[in-house]
Short mmCIF file of C-alpha atoms and ligand atoms in Angstrom, two decimals:
data_model
loop_
_atom_site.label_atom_id
_atom_site.label_comp_id
_atom_site.label_asym_id
_atom_site.label_seq_id
_atom_site.Cartn_x
_atom_site.Cartn_y
_atom_site.Cartn_z
CA UNK A 46 9.10 94.81 82.31
CA UNK A 47 9.92 95.36 78.63
CA UNK A 48 13.39 96.50 77.56
CA UNK A 49 14.23 98.54 74.42
CA UNK A 50 16.86 96.03 73.39
CA UNK A 51 18.97 93.06 74.48
CA UNK A 52 22.74 92.96 74.78
CA UNK A 53 25.38 90.23 74.73
CA UNK A 54 26.81 90.22 78.26
CA UNK A 55 29.40 87.48 77.71
CA UNK A 56 30.58 84.89 75.19
CA UNK A 57 32.30 81.51 75.35
CA UNK A 58 33.28 78.50 73.27
CA UNK A 59 33.99 74.82 73.67
CA UNK A 60 36.64 73.35 71.39
CA UNK A 61 37.61 69.66 71.57
CA UNK A 62 41.40 69.29 71.94
CA UNK A 63 41.78 66.58 69.27
CA UNK A 64 42.76 68.02 65.87
CA UNK A 65 42.18 66.18 62.59
CA UNK A 66 44.30 67.65 59.79
CA UNK A 67 43.86 67.39 56.03
CA UNK A 68 46.92 65.13 56.03
CA UNK A 69 45.16 62.81 58.48
CA UNK A 70 42.10 62.75 56.18
CA UNK A 71 44.23 61.96 53.15
CA UNK A 72 45.13 58.69 54.90
CA UNK A 73 41.43 57.89 55.44
CA UNK A 74 39.87 58.76 52.04
CA UNK A 75 41.12 59.57 48.53
CA UNK A 76 41.75 63.31 49.04
CA UNK A 77 44.62 65.74 49.51
CA UNK A 78 45.49 68.84 51.50
CA UNK A 79 45.71 70.80 48.19
CA UNK A 80 42.16 69.80 47.10
CA UNK A 81 40.59 70.60 50.46
CA UNK A 82 42.38 73.95 50.91
CA UNK A 83 41.67 75.10 47.37
CA UNK A 84 37.95 74.18 47.40
CA UNK A 85 37.11 75.02 51.03
CA UNK A 86 39.92 76.91 52.81
CA UNK A 87 39.83 74.26 55.58
CA UNK A 88 43.18 72.97 56.95
CA UNK A 89 42.07 71.21 60.13
CA UNK A 90 39.03 70.61 62.34
CA UNK A 91 38.43 69.49 65.94
CA UNK A 92 36.85 66.13 66.82
CA UNK A 93 35.12 65.38 70.13
CA UNK A 94 36.29 62.53 72.36
CA UNK A 95 33.89 59.55 71.88
CA UNK A 96 33.18 59.48 75.62
CA UNK A 97 31.67 63.00 75.48
CA UNK A 98 28.44 64.39 74.01
CA UNK A 99 27.12 67.69 72.64
CA UNK A 100 25.95 68.83 76.08
CA UNK A 101 29.54 68.59 77.42
CA UNK A 102 30.83 70.99 74.77
CA UNK A 103 27.77 73.23 75.11
CA UNK A 104 28.18 73.37 78.89
CA UNK A 105 31.82 74.44 78.51
CA UNK A 106 30.82 77.25 76.14
CA UNK A 107 27.89 78.29 78.34
CA UNK A 108 30.01 78.33 81.49
CA UNK A 109 32.59 80.61 79.85
CA UNK A 110 29.84 82.96 78.64
CA UNK A 111 28.43 83.23 82.19
CA UNK A 112 31.91 83.78 83.69
CA UNK A 113 32.72 86.55 81.18
CA UNK A 114 29.38 88.19 81.96
CA UNK A 115 29.97 87.88 85.71
CA UNK A 116 26.61 86.10 86.03
CA UNK A 117 26.11 82.92 88.04
CA UNK A 118 24.52 80.06 86.03
CA UNK A 119 21.83 79.94 88.74
CA UNK A 120 20.67 83.37 87.49
CA UNK A 121 20.13 82.09 83.92
CA UNK A 122 16.39 81.78 83.37
CA UNK A 123 16.33 80.42 79.81
CA UNK A 124 18.72 78.17 77.86
CA UNK A 125 18.25 77.81 74.11
CA UNK A 126 20.42 75.27 72.25
CA UNK A 127 20.58 75.23 68.45
CA UNK A 128 21.78 71.81 67.31
CA UNK A 129 21.15 68.93 64.90
CA UNK A 130 23.52 66.59 66.76
CA UNK A 131 22.13 66.72 70.29
CA UNK A 132 22.79 64.14 72.99
CA UNK A 133 19.67 62.10 72.05
CA UNK A 134 16.36 62.62 70.17
CA UNK A 135 14.74 63.58 73.48
CA UNK A 136 14.92 65.08 76.00
CA UNK A 137 16.55 68.23 74.69
CA UNK A 138 20.30 68.83 74.89
CA UNK A 139 19.43 72.10 76.65
CA UNK A 140 18.08 70.28 79.73
CA UNK A 141 21.35 68.31 80.01
CA UNK A 142 23.20 71.64 79.83
CA UNK A 143 20.88 73.12 82.45
CA UNK A 144 21.74 70.26 84.82
CA UNK A 145 25.49 70.32 84.11
CA UNK A 146 25.65 74.10 84.54
CA UNK A 147 23.60 74.04 87.73
CA UNK A 148 21.17 76.49 86.15
CA UNK A 149 17.96 74.98 87.53
CA UNK A 150 16.26 77.86 89.30
CA UNK A 151 12.76 77.97 87.91
CA UNK A 152 13.72 78.74 84.32
CA UNK A 153 13.35 76.78 81.09
CA UNK A 154 15.65 75.04 78.60
CA UNK A 155 14.88 73.81 75.09
CA UNK A 156 16.46 73.00 71.72
CA UNK A 157 15.70 74.40 68.32
CA UNK A 158 16.42 72.89 64.93
CA UNK A 159 17.58 75.25 62.19
CA UNK A 160 20.86 73.50 61.28
CA UNK A 161 23.68 75.99 60.59
CA UNK A 162 21.29 78.93 61.19
CA UNK A 163 20.42 77.54 64.67
CA UNK A 164 22.48 80.05 66.64
CA UNK A 165 21.00 83.13 64.93
CA UNK A 166 17.49 81.67 65.30
CA UNK A 167 18.26 81.23 69.03
CA UNK A 168 19.60 84.78 69.24
CA UNK A 169 16.34 86.05 67.71
CA UNK A 170 14.23 84.12 70.24
CA UNK A 171 16.43 85.16 73.17
CA UNK A 172 16.38 88.81 72.05
CA UNK A 173 12.57 88.76 71.90
CA UNK A 174 12.27 87.10 75.32
CA UNK A 175 14.51 89.76 76.87
CA UNK A 176 12.83 92.70 75.09
CA UNK A 177 9.44 91.47 76.20
CA UNK A 178 10.65 91.04 79.77
CA UNK A 179 9.75 87.34 79.89
CA UNK A 180 13.34 86.35 80.79
CA UNK A 181 16.28 88.50 82.00
CA UNK A 182 19.22 86.18 81.40
CA UNK A 183 19.05 84.02 78.28
CA UNK A 184 21.90 81.69 77.35
CA UNK A 185 21.99 80.99 73.61
CA UNK A 186 24.24 78.12 72.50
CA UNK A 187 25.13 76.63 69.11
CA UNK A 188 26.69 73.17 69.40
CA UNK A 189 27.44 70.37 66.97
CA UNK A 190 29.16 67.00 67.08
CA UNK A 191 29.00 66.50 63.32
CA UNK A 192 31.76 63.88 63.47
CA UNK A 193 29.06 61.47 64.76
CA UNK A 194 26.80 61.82 61.68
CA UNK A 195 29.41 62.21 58.94
CA UNK A 196 30.14 59.37 56.53
CA UNK A 197 33.91 58.99 57.04
CA UNK A 198 34.13 57.14 53.72
CA UNK A 199 32.47 59.93 51.70
CA UNK A 200 35.24 62.34 50.69
CA UNK A 201 32.75 64.90 49.37
CA UNK A 202 31.36 65.57 52.88
CA UNK A 203 33.74 64.24 55.54
CA UNK A 204 36.41 66.85 54.78
CA UNK A 205 34.03 69.74 55.49
CA UNK A 206 32.80 69.35 59.04
CA UNK A 207 34.11 69.74 62.59
CA UNK A 208 32.84 69.69 66.20
CA UNK A 209 32.45 72.69 68.51
CA UNK A 210 30.22 74.93 70.61
CA UNK A 211 29.76 78.67 71.06
CA UNK A 212 27.55 80.59 73.48
CA UNK A 213 26.34 84.08 74.34
CA UNK A 214 24.53 85.29 77.44
CA UNK A 215 21.87 87.91 76.70
CA UNK A 216 20.48 90.50 79.12
CA UNK A 217 18.44 93.72 78.96
CA UNK A 218 19.94 96.90 77.44
CA UNK A 219 18.40 100.33 78.07
CA UNK A 220 20.05 102.06 75.07
CA UNK A 221 18.03 101.11 71.94
CA UNK A 222 21.04 101.92 69.73
CA UNK A 223 23.17 99.24 71.41
CA UNK A 224 23.00 95.47 71.56
CA UNK A 225 20.97 93.29 69.19
CA UNK A 226 19.51 95.81 66.72
CA UNK A 227 17.66 93.35 64.48
CA UNK A 228 17.22 89.70 63.51
CA UNK A 229 15.78 88.31 60.26
CA UNK A 230 14.84 84.63 59.85
CA UNK A 231 13.96 82.73 56.68
CA UNK A 232 13.37 79.16 55.52
CA UNK A 233 12.29 77.40 52.34
CA UNK A 234 11.06 73.80 52.60
CA UNK A 235 11.33 73.35 48.83
CA UNK A 236 14.94 72.34 49.43
CA UNK A 237 14.60 69.78 52.25
CA UNK A 238 16.44 67.15 50.19
CA UNK A 239 19.64 69.06 49.36
CA UNK A 240 21.14 68.62 52.83
CA UNK A 241 19.74 66.15 55.35
CA UNK A 242 20.06 63.09 57.55
CA UNK A 243 17.36 60.85 56.04
CA UNK A 244 16.94 58.13 58.68
CA UNK A 245 16.63 58.35 62.44
CA UNK A 246 13.27 60.10 62.80
CA UNK A 247 9.60 59.13 62.35
CA UNK A 248 9.89 59.35 58.55
CA UNK A 249 12.41 56.54 58.55
CA UNK A 250 13.36 55.06 61.90
CA UNK A 251 16.84 53.57 62.19
CA UNK A 252 16.88 50.00 60.89
CA UNK A 253 19.68 47.65 59.90
CA UNK A 254 18.76 48.38 56.28
CA UNK A 255 18.93 52.18 56.77
CA UNK A 256 22.33 51.80 58.43
CA UNK A 257 23.62 49.53 55.66
CA UNK A 258 22.55 52.15 53.09
CA UNK A 259 24.08 54.92 55.29
CA UNK A 260 20.83 56.88 55.34
CA UNK A 261 21.48 57.78 58.99
CA UNK A 262 24.46 59.90 57.87
CA UNK A 263 24.74 63.36 56.27
CA UNK A 264 23.78 63.57 52.60
CA UNK A 265 24.45 66.74 50.68
CA UNK A 266 24.16 68.12 47.19
CA UNK A 267 27.22 70.36 47.49
CA UNK A 268 26.66 72.45 44.37
CA UNK A 269 23.04 73.26 45.26
CA UNK A 270 23.95 74.19 48.82
CA UNK A 271 26.79 76.38 47.57
CA UNK A 272 24.49 78.35 45.24
CA UNK A 273 21.79 78.96 47.87
CA UNK A 274 24.32 79.75 50.60
CA UNK A 275 25.95 82.57 48.64
CA UNK A 276 22.69 84.04 47.34
CA UNK A 277 20.65 83.82 50.55
CA UNK A 278 23.32 84.88 53.04
CA UNK A 279 24.03 87.91 50.83
CA UNK A 280 20.31 88.79 50.53
CA UNK A 281 19.70 88.39 54.27
CA UNK A 282 22.74 90.56 55.01
CA UNK A 283 21.59 93.36 52.71
CA UNK A 284 18.09 93.24 54.17
CA UNK A 285 19.48 93.46 57.70
CA UNK A 286 21.53 96.55 56.85
CA UNK A 287 18.62 98.24 55.02
CA UNK A 288 16.28 97.58 57.96
CA UNK A 289 18.66 99.55 60.18
CA UNK A 290 19.31 102.38 57.68
CA UNK A 291 22.92 101.20 57.36
CA UNK A 292 25.13 100.27 54.43
CA UNK A 293 28.07 97.96 53.90
CA UNK A 294 30.62 100.63 54.88
CA UNK A 295 29.13 100.86 58.38
CA UNK A 296 30.00 97.22 59.15
CA UNK A 297 33.17 96.62 61.20
CA UNK A 298 32.98 92.82 61.26
CA UNK A 299 30.99 90.20 59.43
CA UNK A 300 30.56 87.09 61.59
CA UNK A 301 29.28 84.65 58.99
CA UNK A 302 28.67 80.93 59.15
CA UNK A 303 32.05 79.33 58.34
CA UNK A 304 30.71 76.92 55.70
CA UNK A 305 33.73 77.27 53.50
CA UNK A 306 35.98 80.06 52.28
CA UNK A 307 34.63 80.13 48.73
CA UNK A 308 31.08 80.65 49.98
CA UNK A 309 32.31 83.53 52.15
CA UNK A 310 34.18 85.06 49.20
CA UNK A 311 30.93 84.94 47.21
CA UNK A 312 28.98 86.62 50.03
CA UNK A 313 31.71 89.28 50.42
CA UNK A 314 31.51 90.15 46.73
CA UNK A 315 27.71 90.34 46.66
CA UNK A 316 27.34 92.39 49.84
CA UNK A 317 30.25 94.68 48.96
CA UNK A 318 32.20 94.12 52.18
CA UNK A 319 35.87 93.13 51.67
CA UNK A 320 36.86 89.71 52.97
CA UNK A 321 39.33 91.28 55.43
CA UNK A 322 36.28 92.49 57.40
CA UNK A 323 35.01 88.90 57.71
CA UNK A 324 36.39 87.24 60.84
CA UNK A 325 37.50 83.78 59.69
CA UNK A 326 38.29 80.57 61.55
CA UNK A 327 37.14 78.07 58.90
CA UNK A 328 40.79 77.10 58.28
CA UNK A 329 41.15 75.81 61.88
CA UNK A 330 37.60 74.64 62.71
CA UNK A 331 36.02 73.57 59.42
CA UNK A 332 32.23 73.85 59.25
CA UNK A 333 30.83 73.54 62.77
CA UNK A 334 27.26 74.39 61.69
CA UNK A 335 25.33 76.20 64.46
CA UNK A 336 28.54 76.63 66.50
CA UNK A 337 30.36 78.65 63.88
CA UNK A 338 28.89 82.16 64.36
CA UNK A 339 29.22 82.24 68.18
CA UNK A 340 32.68 80.67 67.90
CA UNK A 341 33.96 83.40 65.56
CA UNK A 342 32.40 86.04 67.84
CA UNK A 343 34.13 84.61 70.92
CA UNK A 344 37.48 84.26 69.18
CA UNK A 345 37.34 87.76 67.64
CA UNK A 346 36.62 89.22 71.10
CA UNK A 347 39.40 87.20 72.73
CA UNK A 348 41.86 88.47 70.12
CA UNK A 349 40.81 92.08 70.74
CA UNK A 350 39.38 92.54 67.23
CA UNK A 351 35.98 93.86 68.34
CA UNK A 352 35.80 97.25 70.09
CA UNK A 353 32.95 98.96 71.92
CA UNK A 354 30.66 100.62 69.37
CA UNK A 355 31.62 98.28 66.51
CA UNK A 356 28.85 97.17 64.17
CA UNK A 357 28.64 93.39 63.71
CA UNK A 358 26.72 91.70 60.90
CA UNK A 359 25.90 88.01 61.42
CA UNK A 360 24.56 85.63 58.79
CA UNK A 361 24.19 81.87 58.31
CA UNK A 362 22.48 79.28 56.10
CA UNK A 363 22.01 75.56 56.56
CA UNK A 364 19.80 72.52 56.05
CA UNK A 365 16.10 73.27 55.69
CA UNK A 366 17.00 75.38 53.94
CA UNK A 367 17.04 77.82 56.86
CA UNK A 368 18.94 81.09 56.88
CA UNK A 369 19.17 84.25 58.97
CA UNK A 370 20.93 87.53 59.69
CA UNK A 371 21.41 89.77 62.71
CA UNK A 372 22.91 93.20 63.37
CA UNK A 373 24.58 93.89 66.72
CA UNK A 374 26.10 97.15 67.99
CA UNK A 375 28.83 96.09 70.43
N1 ACO B 206 39.04 65.26 47.60
C1 ACO B 206 39.36 65.10 46.31
N2 ACO B 206 38.43 65.11 45.34
C2 ACO B 206 37.15 65.30 45.71
C3 ACO B 206 36.75 65.48 47.04
C4 ACO B 206 37.77 65.46 48.01
N3 ACO B 206 37.52 65.63 49.32
N4 ACO B 206 35.43 65.65 47.09
C5 ACO B 206 34.98 65.58 45.83
N5 ACO B 206 36.02 65.37 44.99
C6 ACO B 206 36.01 65.22 43.54
C7 ACO B 206 34.67 64.76 43.01
O1 ACO B 206 34.57 63.36 43.07
C8 ACO B 206 34.72 65.25 41.59
O2 ACO B 206 35.50 64.36 40.84
P1 ACO B 206 35.08 64.00 39.33
O3 ACO B 206 35.17 65.31 38.59
O4 ACO B 206 36.09 63.01 38.95
O5 ACO B 206 33.68 63.49 39.42
C9 ACO B 206 35.50 66.57 41.71
O6 ACO B 206 36.22 66.50 42.96
C10 ACO B 206 34.62 67.79 41.71
O7 ACO B 206 33.57 67.56 42.64
P2 ACO B 206 32.48 68.62 42.92
O8 ACO B 206 31.52 68.12 43.96
O9 ACO B 206 31.91 69.09 41.63
O10 ACO B 206 33.38 69.76 43.55
P3 ACO B 206 33.02 71.23 43.83
O11 ACO B 206 33.92 72.15 43.15
O12 ACO B 206 31.52 71.49 43.71
O13 ACO B 206 33.37 71.33 45.37
C11 ACO B 206 32.31 71.32 47.53
C12 ACO B 206 32.71 70.49 46.33
C13 ACO B 206 33.54 71.86 48.22
C14 ACO B 206 31.54 70.42 48.51
C15 ACO B 206 31.41 72.46 47.02
O14 ACO B 206 30.32 71.97 46.28
C16 ACO B 206 30.90 73.30 48.13
O15 ACO B 206 31.63 74.08 48.69
N6 ACO B 206 29.59 73.20 48.44
C17 ACO B 206 29.03 73.83 49.58
C18 ACO B 206 28.71 72.76 50.52
C19 ACO B 206 29.04 73.10 51.93
O16 ACO B 206 29.91 73.84 52.30
N7 ACO B 206 28.25 72.45 52.75
C20 ACO B 206 28.39 72.54 54.14
C21 ACO B 206 27.10 72.31 54.81
S1 ACO B 206 25.91 73.49 54.36
C22 ACO B 206 26.39 74.88 54.91
O17 ACO B 206 27.04 74.92 55.90
C23 ACO B 206 26.02 76.12 54.18
#
């Protein structure tokens, strides 16, 4: 049975307890707290215990989302995980989560790859599944263990990233003016080389030579990414508002990918929404890629910032380049 819209029934996050501060980093590479704070707004990030994997964090986030929704994991009929740092190349991280959650009851579980936009891409898929009536309970998770693919000797990237997971459980909503109002997805393969992990796939399998040249680790052209992130997140945000007949004043909270504070300041200026209406956790989490949007949502709800009826604007951009926006009436 089709449904006019889908709604977020519950949210959750998984945050590793170990904190790595800028001071800690300044003992590992030639950097300083002042440089990192001024250029990125990041003060600390969380790092996952080496004995654990992405599916452990994702399961924690997914379990919280189910608990908050009052839904048993056995009732979840689809699990979508957005990640570029899954447990292994295959099978998907989502099937590990399915097993750990005890959510195996005839449903499906799969990963999608859209880097930092992975959560909003998953939200779009989940929303369409629910609207179409194909699935009733869809768990959408963004999870990253970026600490495993970062070059800890490259000061231009290692200061930016952190580990984490965020999740939402989607279900049908009968009021078309509530829930997920729209999603917009974009990508442009012209820019595959500005942010990528070169080795480790069929293009260049992992070899001793690839490892010696560090091609299995994150490579980024920071300036290029910065430019596209500001421009495209702003454009996608404006398009999302226009599509719903809304303008910037209607937005209560912007839940944007926490890439870095300067990118968010740029988006704020271009969209015409003051930065105090952006919920921020980049100072405490760093850039957690696909985990960042669901993590800010969960934290904002926990802190009582989001009220029933509030309008939420989500946007993210990452490697691909892939970017997206979504509008949600809470
Ligand atoms: N500590 C101290 N100095 C540093 C560091 C560091 N951690 N990193 C770079 N520098 C130095 C550089 O070596 C350079 O020195 P030089 O002038 O002697 O050559 C100087 O600082 C300036 O370097 P730039 O790279 O030009 O610095 P910039 O102002 O562009 O800031 C940054 C770099 C923060 C990465 C910026 O380009 C940026 O924000 N880019 C966006 C990238 C991003 O957030 N990516 C995340 C993944 S994608 C996404 O999530 C959207």
